[in-house]
Backbone as CSV, one residue per row, in Angstrom:
resi,resn,N_x,N_y,N_z,CA_x,CA_y,CA_z,C_x,C_y,C_z
1,MET,80.425,47.895,-44.921,81.038,48.109,-43.598,81.985,46.948,-43.309
2,SER,83.183,47.290,-42.803,84.186,46.258,-42.540,83.806,45.440,-41.307
3,ASP,84.415,44.258,-41.198,84.152,43.386,-40.044,84.570,44.060,-38.739
4,ASP,85.670,44.877,-38.797,86.111,45.550,-37.573,85.083,46.567,-37.088
5,ARG,84.492,47.313,-38.024,83.492,48.318,-37.621,82.224,47.647,-37.098
6,ARG,81.820,46.513,-37.755,80.644,45.771,-37.252,80.884,45.303,-35.819
7,ALA,82.060,44.772,-35.559,82.380,44.299,-34.213,82.372,45.440,-33.214
8,PHE,82.856,46.629,-33.659,82.874,47.804,-32.785,81.456,48.201,-32.366
9,PHE,80.523,48.259,-33.334,79.139,48.668,-33.022,78.400,47.606,-32.182
10,ARG,78.682,46.330,-32.452,78.064,45.282,-31.632,78.503,45.422,-30.179
11,GLY,79.782,45.761,-29.988,80.281,45.961,-28.637,79.606,47.123,-27.943
12,LEU,79.344,48.216,-28.684,78.635,49.353,-28.102,77.226,48.955,-27.649
13,VAL,76.532,48.192,-28.502,75.159,47.764,-28.161,75.163,46.910,-26.907
14,ARG,76.137,45.965,-26.832,76.192,45.093,-25.647,76.481,45.903,-24.396
15,SER,77.400,46.870,-24.501,77.745,47.698,-23.346,76.553,48.523,-22.879
16,ALA,75.800,49.078,-23.828,74.618,49.869,-23.463,73.570,49.006,-22.781
17,ALA,73.391,47.795,-23.283,72.388,46.887,-22.681,72.781,46.520,-21.261
18,GLU,74.116,46.296,-21.059,74.566,45.930,-19.711,74.412,47.084,-18.737
19,MET,74.556,48.305,-19.216,74.452,49.469,-18.342,73.006,49.777,-17.979
20,THR,72.120,49.630,-18.949,70.707,49.998,-18.706,69.910,48.853,-18.106
21,GLY,70.309,47.623,-18.280,69.574,46.481,-17.752,68.349,46.181,-18.600
22,PRO,67.581,45.162,-18.219,66.390,44.801,-18.988,65.347,45.901,-18.905
23,PRO,64.466,45.968,-19.901,63.427,47.000,-19.878,62.503,46.799,-18.681
24,PRO,61.975,47.862,-18.102,61.093,47.729,-16.935,59.796,47.023,-17.324
25,PRO,59.191,46.283,-16.380,57.922,45.623,-16.692,56.844,46.668,-16.948
26,PRO,55.841,46.283,-17.746,54.770,47.241,-18.024,54.014,47.602,-16.752
27,ALA,53.485,48.801,-16.741,52.726,49.249,-15.573,51.498,48.370,-15.397
28,PRO,51.183,47.986,-14.154,50.008,47.118,-13.946,48.729,47.832,-14.361
29,GLY,47.863,47.065,-15.035,46.569,47.611,-15.440,45.544,47.352,-14.364
30,PRO,44.283,47.647,-14.641,43.232,47.385,-13.658,43.099,45.891,-13.389
31,GLU,42.874,45.551,-12.136,42.775,44.141,-11.739,41.586,43.479,-12.412
32,GLU,41.842,42.280,-12.976,40.775,41.543,-13.630,39.800,40.994,-12.578
33,PRO,38.503,41.069,-12.845,37.547,40.506,-11.888,37.681,38.993,-11.799
34,ALA,37.206,38.430,-10.705,37.319,36.989,-10.487,36.220,36.209,-11.187
35,PHE,35.464,36.860,-12.056,34.378,36.180,-12.768,34.279,36.768,-14.166
36,SER,33.541,36.083,-15.015,33.352,36.534,-16.386,32.331,37.665,-16.436
37,VAL,32.791,38.863,-16.761,31.872,40.007,-16.820,30.852,39.801,-17.926
38,ASP,31.288,39.275,-19.066,30.355,39.069,-20.175,29.246,38.087,-19.796
39,ARG,29.617,37.007,-19.125,28.623,35.980,-18.785,27.529,36.534,-17.874
40,TYR,27.905,37.390,-16.929,26.945,37.872,-15.940,26.555,39.336,-16.160
41,SER,26.781,39.832,-17.356,26.610,41.272,-17.610,25.194,41.766,-17.349
42,ARG,24.196,40.954,-17.651,22.821,41.442,-17.519,22.390,41.577,-16.058
43,GLN,22.955,40.765,-15.170,22.607,40.944,-13.758,23.512,41.974,-13.097
44,LEU,24.733,42.142,-13.619,25.642,43.121,-13.034,25.175,44.559,-13.240
45,VAL,24.353,44.810,-14.262,23.870,46.173,-14.483,22.627,46.495,-13.647
46,LEU,22.096,45.503,-12.960,20.929,45.757,-12.114,21.304,46.679,-10.953
47,PRO,20.445,47.636,-10.621,20.762,48.500,-9.476,20.811,47.735,-8.160
48,GLU,20.071,46.620,-8.085,20.076,45.831,-6.851,21.317,44.947,-6.728
49,TRP,22.028,44.758,-7.839,23.161,43.834,-7.866,24.452,44.608,-7.700
50,SER,25.570,43.919,-7.592,26.870,44.575,-7.445,27.954,43.545,-7.687
51,GLU,29.188,44.032,-7.800,30.318,43.119,-7.927,30.441,42.260,-6.677
52,GLN,30.150,42.857,-5.510,30.222,42.099,-4.262,29.189,40.964,-4.254
53,ALA,27.993,41.244,-4.787,26.968,40.206,-4.864,27.427,39.071,-5.766
54,GLN,28.042,39.408,-6.889,28.516,38.382,-7.813,29.633,37.556,-7.199
55,LEU,30.530,38.223,-6.487,31.602,37.494,-5.811,31.042,36.566,-4.739
56,ALA,29.995,37.022,-4.037,29.373,36.187,-3.013,28.790,34.921,-3.627
57,LEU,28.175,35.055,-4.800,27.645,33.870,-5.480,28.771,32.910,-5.846
58,GLY,29.854,33.466,-6.375,30.953,32.613,-6.799,31.587,31.828,-5.666
59,GLU,31.491,32.354,-4.464,32.064,31.671,-3.298,31.055,30.774,-2.588
60,ALA,29.807,30.773,-3.048,28.742,30.056,-2.346,28.645,28.605,-2.799
61,SER,28.148,27.789,-1.871,27.864,26.381,-2.152,26.403,26.126,-1.833
62,VAL,25.653,25.638,-2.819,24.214,25.416,-2.668,23.899,23.952,-2.937
63,LEU,23.067,23.367,-2.090,22.602,22.001,-2.285,21.158,22.044,-2.770
64,VAL,20.897,21.449,-3.930,19.550,21.372,-4.492,19.049,19.951,-4.291
65,VAL,17.996,19.796,-3.502,17.454,18.471,-3.199,16.322,18.191,-4.179
66,GLY,16.587,17.339,-5.140,15.620,17.008,-6.171,16.033,17.595,-7.507
67,ALA,16.048,16.753,-8.541,16.446,17.199,-9.882,15.299,17.000,-10.856
68,GLY,14.074,17.306,-10.365,12.895,17.100,-11.191,12.287,18.381,-11.694
69,ALA,10.967,18.506,-11.544,10.236,19.634,-12.115,10.609,20.953,-11.458
70,LEU,10.843,20.963,-10.157,11.304,22.168,-9.467,12.817,22.300,-9.522
71,GLY,13.502,21.201,-9.363,14.956,21.232,-9.349,15.568,21.656,-10.671
72,SER,14.881,21.376,-11.788,15.430,21.766,-13.095,15.610,23.279,-13.209
73,PRO,14.553,24.091,-13.013,14.776,25.540,-13.086,15.658,26.066,-11.962
74,VAL,15.523,25.515,-10.762,16.341,25.997,-9.645,17.822,25.796,-9.943
75,ALA,18.211,24.577,-10.265,19.628,24.287,-10.501,20.159,25.061,-11.706
76,ALA,19.340,25.185,-12.744,19.792,25.898,-13.943,19.988,27.383,-13.670
77,TYR,19.041,28.012,-12.982,19.164,29.445,-12.726,20.297,29.755,-11.752
78,LEU,20.503,28.909,-10.750,21.594,29.165,-9.803,22.957,28.946,-10.461
79,THR,23.064,27.884,-11.242,24.320,27.642,-11.950,24.581,28.746,-12.962
80,GLY,23.560,29.129,-13.705,23.707,30.179,-14.695,24.056,31.519,-14.084
81,ALA,23.543,31.792,-12.882,23.786,33.079,-12.226,25.188,33.193,-11.663
82,GLY,25.888,32.042,-11.519,27.268,32.106,-11.058,27.544,31.514,-9.699
83,VAL,26.634,30.703,-9.145,26.932,30.021,-7.881,28.142,29.106,-8.099
84,GLY,29.114,29.192,-7.206,30.380,28.505,-7.417,30.304,26.992,-7.356
85,ARG,29.486,26.478,-6.431,29.337,25.022,-6.306,27.862,24.693,-6.159
86,VAL,27.387,23.763,-6.962,25.991,23.329,-6.913,25.977,21.811,-6.740
87,GLY,25.428,21.357,-5.626,25.232,19.936,-5.418,23.811,19.558,-5.794
88,VAL,23.633,18.456,-6.511,22.321,18.012,-6.970,22.043,16.631,-6.395
89,VAL,20.981,16.534,-5.590,20.647,15.287,-4.903,19.370,14.686,-5.502
90,ASP,19.442,13.443,-5.944,18.241,12.743,-6.411,18.542,11.259,-6.492
91,SER,17.625,10.441,-5.995,17.839,8.992,-5.975,17.105,8.268,-7.100
92,ASP,16.440,9.025,-7.988,15.643,8.413,-9.063,16.376,8.439,-10.392
93,GLU,15.849,7.655,-11.340,16.322,7.681,-12.712,15.287,8.401,-13.583
94,VAL,15.742,8.895,-14.715,14.866,9.614,-15.635,13.856,8.653,-16.256
95,GLU,12.570,9.060,-16.240,11.499,8.305,-16.882,10.863,9.157,-17.980
96,VAL,10.230,8.500,-18.933,9.586,9.217,-20.042,8.562,10.218,-19.522
97,SER,7.847,9.852,-18.465,6.804,10.738,-17.934,7.376,11.997,-17.295
98,ASN,8.679,12.021,-17.033,9.318,13.215,-16.449,9.554,14.313,-17.478
99,LEU,9.709,13.945,-18.728,10.273,14.847,-19.729,9.458,16.111,-19.999
100,PRO,8.111,16.100,-19.947,7.383,17.332,-20.249,7.645,18.483,-19.278
101,ARG,8.106,18.204,-18.073,8.259,19.271,-17.085,9.625,19.318,-16.425
102,GLN,10.457,18.313,-16.643,11.780,18.261,-16.011,12.831,18.486,-17.096
103,TRP,13.036,19.754,-17.469,13.717,20.048,-18.725,15.234,20.006,-18.679
104,LEU,15.817,19.545,-17.574,17.241,19.213,-17.599,17.480,17.815,-18.155
105,HIS,16.398,17.081,-18.428,16.510,15.705,-18.920,15.888,15.607,-20.312
106,PHE,16.565,14.840,-21.194,16.112,14.663,-22.563,15.796,13.191,-22.801
107,THR,15.145,12.903,-23.918,14.733,11.528,-24.209,15.891,10.530,-24.128
108,PRO,17.089,10.837,-24.640,18.183,9.861,-24.514,18.634,9.606,-23.073
109,ASP,18.162,10.448,-22.124,18.554,10.274,-20.722,17.681,9.280,-19.977
110,VAL,16.645,8.761,-20.600,15.748,7.818,-19.920,16.564,6.643,-19.385
111,GLY,16.388,6.362,-18.098,17.136,5.299,-17.440,18.402,5.764,-16.755
112,VAL,18.828,7.003,-17.018,20.030,7.562,-16.397,19.660,8.185,-15.052
113,ALA,20.561,8.135,-14.095,20.326,8.782,-12.802,20.055,10.270,-13.015
114,LYS,18.987,10.781,-12.403,18.627,12.186,-12.592,19.740,13.130,-12.153
115,ALA,20.390,12.813,-11.050,21.468,13.682,-10.571,22.578,13.792,-11.602
116,GLU,22.949,12.669,-12.224,24.007,12.668,-13.227,23.553,13.375,-14.497
117,SER,22.313,13.123,-14.923,21.776,13.763,-16.118,21.725,15.274,-15.953
118,ALA,21.241,15.726,-14.805,21.162,17.164,-14.551,22.552,17.785,-14.507
119,ALA,23.490,17.127,-13.838,24.839,17.669,-13.704,25.501,17.845,-15.065
120,ALA,25.264,16.918,-15.975,25.869,17.013,-17.305,25.405,18.277,-18.023
121,LYS,24.108,18.601,-17.946,23.596,19.808,-18.613,24.110,21.070,-17.921
122,LEU,24.176,21.042,-16.602,24.604,22.223,-15.857,26.064,22.561,-16.145
123,ARG,26.893,21.558,-16.345,28.307,21.818,-16.665,28.452,22.469,-18.029
124,PHE,27.587,22.103,-18.976,27.588,22.776,-20.268,27.088,24.209,-20.128
125,LEU,26.103,24.404,-19.261,25.537,25.740,-19.071,26.576,26.708,-18.532
126,ASN,27.343,26.282,-17.528,28.334,27.173,-16.930,29.566,26.372,-16.509
127,PRO,30.580,26.321,-17.375,31.794,25.563,-17.032,32.548,26.140,-15.843
128,GLU,32.233,27.375,-15.437,32.906,27.978,-14.285,32.419,27.382,-12.967
129,ALA,31.260,26.745,-12.971,30.677,26.202,-11.744,31.167,24.776,-11.490
130,ILE,31.272,24.434,-10.227,31.527,23.047,-9.826,30.178,22.409,-9.542
131,VAL,29.847,21.370,-10.287,28.558,20.694,-10.126,28.816,19.275,-9.635
132,GLU,28.208,18.943,-8.493,28.433,17.641,-7.877,27.122,16.877,-7.759
133,PRO,26.968,15.764,-8.484,25.748,14.962,-8.382,25.812,13.975,-7.226
134,TYR,24.681,13.796,-6.569,24.541,12.806,-5.497,23.385,11.876,-5.872
135,TYR,23.725,10.707,-6.347,22.715,9.723,-6.742,22.308,8.952,-5.486
136,ALA,21.501,9.598,-4.649,21.140,9.042,-3.343,19.992,9.858,-2.767
137,ARG,19.364,9.320,-1.749,18.380,10.096,-1.005,19.107,11.141,-0.160
138,PHE,18.386,12.185,0.189,18.982,13.213,1.032,19.418,12.634,2.366
139,ALA,20.577,13.091,2.832,21.082,12.742,4.162,21.698,13.994,4.769
140,PRO,21.538,14.214,6.074,22.088,15.419,6.705,23.574,15.638,6.453
141,ALA,24.337,14.557,6.274,25.776,14.696,6.028,26.063,15.470,4.749
142,MET,25.099,15.507,3.831,25.289,16.235,2.570,25.346,17.747,2.775
143,LEU,24.946,18.219,3.950,24.952,19.657,4.223,26.346,20.195,4.526
144,GLU,27.317,19.313,4.688,28.677,19.739,4.993,29.179,20.725,3.940
145,GLY,29.520,21.921,4.363,30.052,22.927,3.454,29.015,23.743,2.713
146,ALA,27.730,23.414,2.878,26.681,24.137,2.145,26.378,25.477,2.817
147,ASP,26.152,26.495,1.998,25.744,27.809,2.493,24.246,27.991,2.435
148,LEU,23.566,27.181,1.617,22.122,27.296,1.446,21.608,26.013,0.817
149,VAL,20.368,25.672,1.134,19.718,24.495,0.564,18.426,24.935,-0.102
150,VAL,18.144,24.369,-1.262,16.852,24.570,-1.921,16.186,23.212,-2.020
151,ASP,15.055,23.070,-1.346,14.355,21.785,-1.315,13.348,21.728,-2.460
152,CYS,13.637,20.859,-3.423,12.766,20.665,-4.585,12.210,19.248,-4.607
153,SER,12.110,18.650,-3.428,11.600,17.287,-3.341,10.082,17.270,-3.527
154,ASP,9.540,16.075,-3.693,8.101,15.968,-3.964,7.364,15.164,-2.898
155,SER,7.927,15.150,-1.679,7.234,14.431,-0.606,7.350,15.219,0.687
156,PHE,6.294,15.165,1.503,6.325,15.855,2.796,7.371,15.241,3.713
157,GLU,7.561,13.942,3.617,8.556,13.281,4.462,9.934,13.891,4.247
158,THR,10.315,14.076,2.985,11.628,14.653,2.696,11.676,16.116,3.110
159,ARG,10.596,16.864,2.898,10.592,18.282,3.273,10.836,18.458,4.769
160,TYR,10.176,17.667,5.583,10.388,17.778,7.026,11.792,17.322,7.409
161,GLU,12.306,16.317,6.713,13.670,15.850,7.003,14.693,16.930,6.659
162,VAL,14.520,17.560,5.510,15.439,18.624,5.103,15.325,19.820,6.043
163,ASN,14.110,20.192,6.411,13.902,21.316,7.315,14.593,21.078,8.659
164,ALA,14.421,19.896,9.221,15.040,19.584,10.512,16.564,19.637,10.416
165,ALA,17.114,19.088,9.329,18.570,19.076,9.171,19.117,20.490,8.992
166,CYS,18.420,21.319,8.227,18.887,22.696,8.021,18.785,23.506,9.310
167,CYS,17.731,23.274,10.077,17.617,23.970,11.362,18.754,23.557,12.294
168,ALA,19.043,22.277,12.357,20.107,21.796,13.238,21.462,22.378,12.833
169,ALA,21.683,22.542,11.519,22.951,23.080,11.032,22.918,24.591,10.848
170,ARG,21.746,25.211,11.108,21.559,26.656,10.919,21.918,27.113,9.505
171,ILE,21.468,26.344,8.529,21.723,26.656,7.125,20.439,27.183,6.499
172,PRO,20.462,28.343,5.858,19.255,28.873,5.205,18.680,27.889,4.192
173,LEU,17.361,27.944,4.057,16.627,26.972,3.248,15.545,27.685,2.456
174,VAL,15.349,27.259,1.225,14.200,27.706,0.425,13.360,26.480,0.120
175,GLU,12.115,26.508,0.589,11.190,25.407,0.384,10.267,25.716,-0.793
176,GLY,9.726,24.666,-1.390,8.773,24.844,-2.474,8.011,23.561,-2.732
177,GLY,6.845,23.709,-3.312,6.049,22.555,-3.695,5.085,22.947,-4.790
178,VAL,4.714,21.990,-5.634,3.784,22.268,-6.724,2.893,21.049,-6.942
179,LEU,1.627,21.311,-7.254,0.666,20.256,-7.553,-0.401,20.855,-8.459
180,GLY,-0.660,20.196,-9.553,-1.647,20.737,-10.484,-1.179,22.063,-11.054
181,LEU,-1.945,23.116,-10.788,-1.586,24.468,-11.218,-1.318,25.384,-10.028
182,SER,-1.031,24.788,-8.874,-0.815,25.575,-7.663,0.528,25.218,-7.036
183,GLY,1.049,26.155,-6.245,2.316,25.886,-5.601,2.572,26.807,-4.437
184,LEU,3.704,26.601,-3.790,4.069,27.337,-2.573,5.569,27.548,-2.546
185,VAL,5.992,28.708,-2.042,7.410,29.027,-1.878,7.604,29.666,-0.512
186,MET,8.719,29.312,0.156,9.004,29.855,1.483,10.509,29.913,1.692
187,ALA,10.999,31.048,2.193,12.417,31.193,2.541,12.574,31.121,4.059
188,ILE,13.669,30.528,4.505,13.854,30.252,5.940,15.285,30.565,6.353
189,ARG,15.429,31.312,7.443,16.708,31.475,8.127,16.556,30.860,9.511
190,PRO,17.045,29.654,9.726,16.850,28.985,11.016,17.314,29.831,12.196
191,GLY,16.465,29.911,13.203,16.770,30.693,14.389,16.434,32.158,14.253
192,VAL,16.096,32.603,13.026,15.752,33.999,12.785,14.303,34.130,12.332
193,SER,13.905,33.279,11.386,12.542,33.332,10.858,11.852,31.986,11.076
194,ALA,10.570,31.970,10.809,9.806,30.734,10.943,10.347,29.669,9.992
195,CYS,10.410,28.441,10.457,10.839,27.341,9.599,9.618,26.685,8.960
196,TYR,9.855,25.691,8.130,8.750,25.032,7.423,7.795,24.373,8.402
197,ARG,8.328,23.756,9.462,7.447,23.087,10.432,6.697,24.104,11.286
198,CYS,7.253,25.297,11.475,6.491,26.351,12.166,5.222,26.673,11.390
199,ALA,5.369,26.779,10.069,4.224,27.132,9.232,3.293,25.950,9.018
200,PHE,3.856,24.758,8.934,3.067,23.547,8.658,3.495,22.464,9.645
201,PRO,2.924,22.477,10.863,3.361,21.526,11.899,3.221,20.070,11.489
202,GLU,2.209,19.770,10.669,1.995,18.383,10.242,1.648,18.359,8.766
203,ALA,1.977,17.253,8.123,1.618,17.084,6.719,0.115,16.854,6.591
204,PRO,-0.476,17.260,5.488,-1.902,16.965,5.272,-2.150,15.467,5.367
205,PRO,-3.296,15.056,5.918,-3.527,13.629,6.161,-3.597,12.791,4.891
206,SER,-4.059,13.349,3.813,-4.215,12.537,2.588,-3.876,13.373,1.356
207,ALA,-2.681,13.917,1.331,-2.272,14.738,0.190,-1.962,13.848,-1.009
208,PRO,-2.544,14.145,-2.170,-2.253,13.337,-3.357,-0.851,13.619,-3.876
209,THR,-0.285,12.680,-4.607,1.009,12.865,-5.246,0.805,13.468,-6.636
210,CYS,1.906,13.877,-7.261,1.820,14.394,-8.629,1.294,13.324,-9.586
211,ALA,1.663,12.069,-9.323,1.182,10.987,-10.185,-0.324,10.828,-10.075
212,GLU,-0.878,11.155,-8.898,-2.327,11.018,-8.689,-3.096,12.259,-9.126
213,ALA,-2.585,13.440,-8.782,-3.317,14.678,-9.061,-2.847,15.374,-10.325
214,GLY,-1.649,15.043,-10.791,-1.123,15.667,-11.992,-0.427,16.986,-11.713
215,VAL,0.350,17.448,-12.667,1.027,18.741,-12.579,1.329,19.184,-14.002
216,LEU,1.181,20.471,-14.245,1.471,21.025,-15.562,2.860,21.647,-15.539
217,GLY,3.663,21.348,-16.549,5.048,21.773,-16.581,5.275,23.246,-16.307
218,PRO,4.570,24.171,-16.984,4.810,25.592,-16.715,4.544,26.005,-15.278
219,ALA,3.593,25.339,-14.601,3.330,25.662,-13.197,4.551,25.333,-12.345
220,ALA,5.167,24.183,-12.606,6.392,23.830,-11.889,7.512,24.805,-12.225
221,GLY,7.547,25.258,-13.476,8.565,26.223,-13.863,8.438,27.538,-13.111
222,VAL,7.200,27.993,-12.907,6.972,29.236,-12.163,7.447,29.097,-10.719
223,ILE,7.051,28.011,-10.068,7.414,27.820,-8.657,8.928,27.643,-8.520
224,GLY,9.536,26.842,-9.386,10.977,26.654,-9.319,11.734,27.950,-9.561
225,SER,11.232,28.780,-10.473,11.878,30.066,-10.734,11.797,30.971,-9.510
226,LEU,10.664,30.964,-8.823,10.522,31.755,-7.601,11.458,31.247,-6.507
227,GLN,11.628,29.938,-6.425,12.584,29.394,-5.455,14.003,29.860,-5.762
228,ALA,14.377,29.823,-7.029,15.716,30.278,-7.409,15.901,31.752,-7.081
229,LEU,14.861,32.546,-7.303,14.941,33.976,-7.001,15.159,34.205,-5.505
230,GLU,14.415,33.477,-4.667,14.592,33.613,-3.221,15.986,33.174,-2.792
231,ALA,16.496,32.119,-3.417,17.843,31.654,-3.085,18.881,32.719,-3.429
232,LEU,18.751,33.357,-4.582,19.696,34.404,-4.971,19.609,35.602,-4.031
233,LYS,18.403,35.951,-3.579,18.264,37.045,-2.616,19.025,36.736,-1.330
234,LEU,18.868,35.522,-0.829,19.534,35.155,0.416,21.050,35.113,0.247
235,LEU,21.519,34.565,-0.863,22.956,34.434,-1.077,23.633,35.785,-1.266
236,ALA,22.953,36.690,-1.967,23.548,37.988,-2.276,23.211,39.051,-1.244
237,GLY,22.380,38.712,-0.262,22.013,39.678,0.769,21.086,40.770,0.280
238,LEU,20.221,40.447,-0.685,19.275,41.437,-1.191,18.085,41.574,-0.253
239,ASP,17.449,42.722,-0.297,16.241,42.953,0.493,15.063,42.183,-0.114
240,GLY,14.042,41.962,0.726,12.787,41.415,0.226,12.673,39.912,0.220
241,ALA,13.586,39.194,0.880,13.464,37.741,0.936,12.165,37.355,1.635
242,LEU,11.595,36.234,1.244,10.285,35.792,1.715,10.424,35.088,3.068
243,LEU,10.800,35.855,4.090,11.000,35.327,5.435,9.763,35.588,6.285
244,ASP,9.502,34.678,7.241,8.319,34.774,8.096,7.045,34.904,7.274
245,ALA,7.040,34.226,6.147,5.873,34.229,5.268,6.065,33.141,4.218
246,PHE,4.977,32.732,3.603,5.086,31.873,2.421,4.159,32.420,1.349
247,LEU,4.513,32.151,0.117,3.743,32.632,-1.020,2.936,31.484,-1.589
248,GLN,1.616,31.643,-1.564,0.705,30.649,-2.149,0.350,31.121,-3.552
249,VAL,0.626,30.291,-4.539,0.442,30.667,-5.942,-0.627,29.769,-6.562
250,ASP,-1.657,30.381,-7.132,-2.692,29.651,-7.859,-2.692,30.150,-9.298
251,LEU,-2.167,29.330,-10.187,-2.003,29.755,-11.569,-3.236,29.503,-12.426
252,HIS,-4.316,28.982,-11.805,-5.592,28.937,-12.527,-6.028,30.346,-12.905
253,ASP,-5.917,31.257,-11.929,-6.346,32.639,-12.162,-5.249,33.640,-11.803
254,HIS,-4.011,33.165,-11.704,-2.849,34.006,-11.429,-2.983,34.765,-10.112
255,THR,-3.402,34.052,-9.077,-3.522,34.636,-7.746,-2.250,34.363,-6.955
256,PHE,-1.684,35.416,-6.382,-0.509,35.298,-5.523,-0.887,35.819,-4.143
257,LEU,-0.852,34.954,-3.150,-1.245,35.315,-1.792,-0.055,35.130,-0.860
258,ARG,0.372,36.214,-0.230,1.465,36.144,0.755,0.850,35.949,2.137
259,VAL,1.214,34.852,2.781,0.658,34.499,4.082,1.748,34.683,5.139
260,THR,1.487,35.537,6.123,2.462,35.783,7.190,2.455,34.638,8.194
261,THR,3.640,34.257,8.649,3.759,33.238,9.685,4.840,33.680,10.668
262,SER,5.040,32.927,11.718,6.045,33.301,12.722,6.565,32.043,13.404
263,ARG,7.662,32.206,14.108,8.251,31.076,14.804,7.327,30.593,15.917
264,ARG,7.333,29.279,16.113,6.505,28.665,17.151,7.402,28.252,18.317
265,ALA,6.965,28.580,19.502,7.762,28.244,20.690,7.854,26.744,20.912
266,ASP,6.903,25.984,20.344,6.907,24.537,20.544,7.400,23.783,19.304
267,CYS,8.014,24.477,18.354,8.489,23.808,17.130,9.631,22.866,17.474
268,PRO,9.515,21.579,17.148,10.585,20.629,17.476,11.853,20.845,16.658
269,ASP,11.767,21.586,15.554,12.928,21.764,14.695,13.751,23.000,15.025
270,CYS,13.086,24.105,15.415,13.844,25.352,15.565,13.627,26.070,16.888
271,ALA,12.790,25.541,17.796,12.483,26.266,19.022,13.705,26.512,19.880
272,ASN,14.678,25.640,19.844,15.835,25.770,20.728,17.008,26.495,20.082
273,LEU,16.809,27.061,18.911,17.902,27.765,18.229,18.058,29.173,18.784
C-alpha cells in the first residue's frame, strides 16, 4: 500500500473517532458492600443477621474495659465480627500467670502493657477494624464517642465506676465477672432496664480475688463469650438481649440460672434517668 493510501485511511479513522467521541463508560454494576462479604460470610447467612446488622457493627464504637481473661474473648469476638472501632482499656502489664487464660497475650509479651499487647493481636485478626489501646485505668472521659461498653474488669470498685459512668452517659453496658468455675453476665440499657447497681446495690463484704480463689481459663472463656454475644445483640438490635435479668453460670455442673431483676427507685446511678 502506498504512503498516500495509508495517509488517506488514517484520516478516515481520525474523522470517525472525532464524530463518534470516546466510547461510553461501562454500565454500572451492583454496588459493592461496605464490608468484606467473605470475612463475615458465616454470620451473614444467619436468619437473625442481615446486611443492615453488619453495617451497624461497622459503624459502631465499643469500649472494652479490661484486656484479661474476659477481655480477651470479648475483644477478639467483637473485632472479628466487624465492629468498626474497638477501644481496649487496661492499666496492667502482662505477667506469666496471665497466660493460661488471657489468650490475647503470649510469652514474649510478658512485661508489655496489656492494652498494647491485645491491640497488636486484634489488628492482625481484622485489619478493617480501628483498635485503640488505652494504657490507663478507666475514666469516664473514655466514653466519648462510644456506642457500647463491655466491662471485663476484675474488681467491684471498677464495675460500679463503669456502671455509674455509663448510666450518666446513657451508654449501653454489658457486665460480667468470673471466679473459679462460676460467673455472671448482665446487659444494661441505662434508663430502660435495671443497671448493675440496681441488681447489686453493694459489693460483697469479703469477696476473694482471682489470685486468692483462682479461676480456670475455660470458665473465663465461657463468660467472656457470653458477654460478646450480648454486646452483638445490643449493637445489631437482635431480640433476646439479657435485659432486666442476669445470668448466673456454674460450670461445675453446667447450671445456667436466669435471675430477673428490675430498676430500683432509689438507685443512685440510674433512678433519675
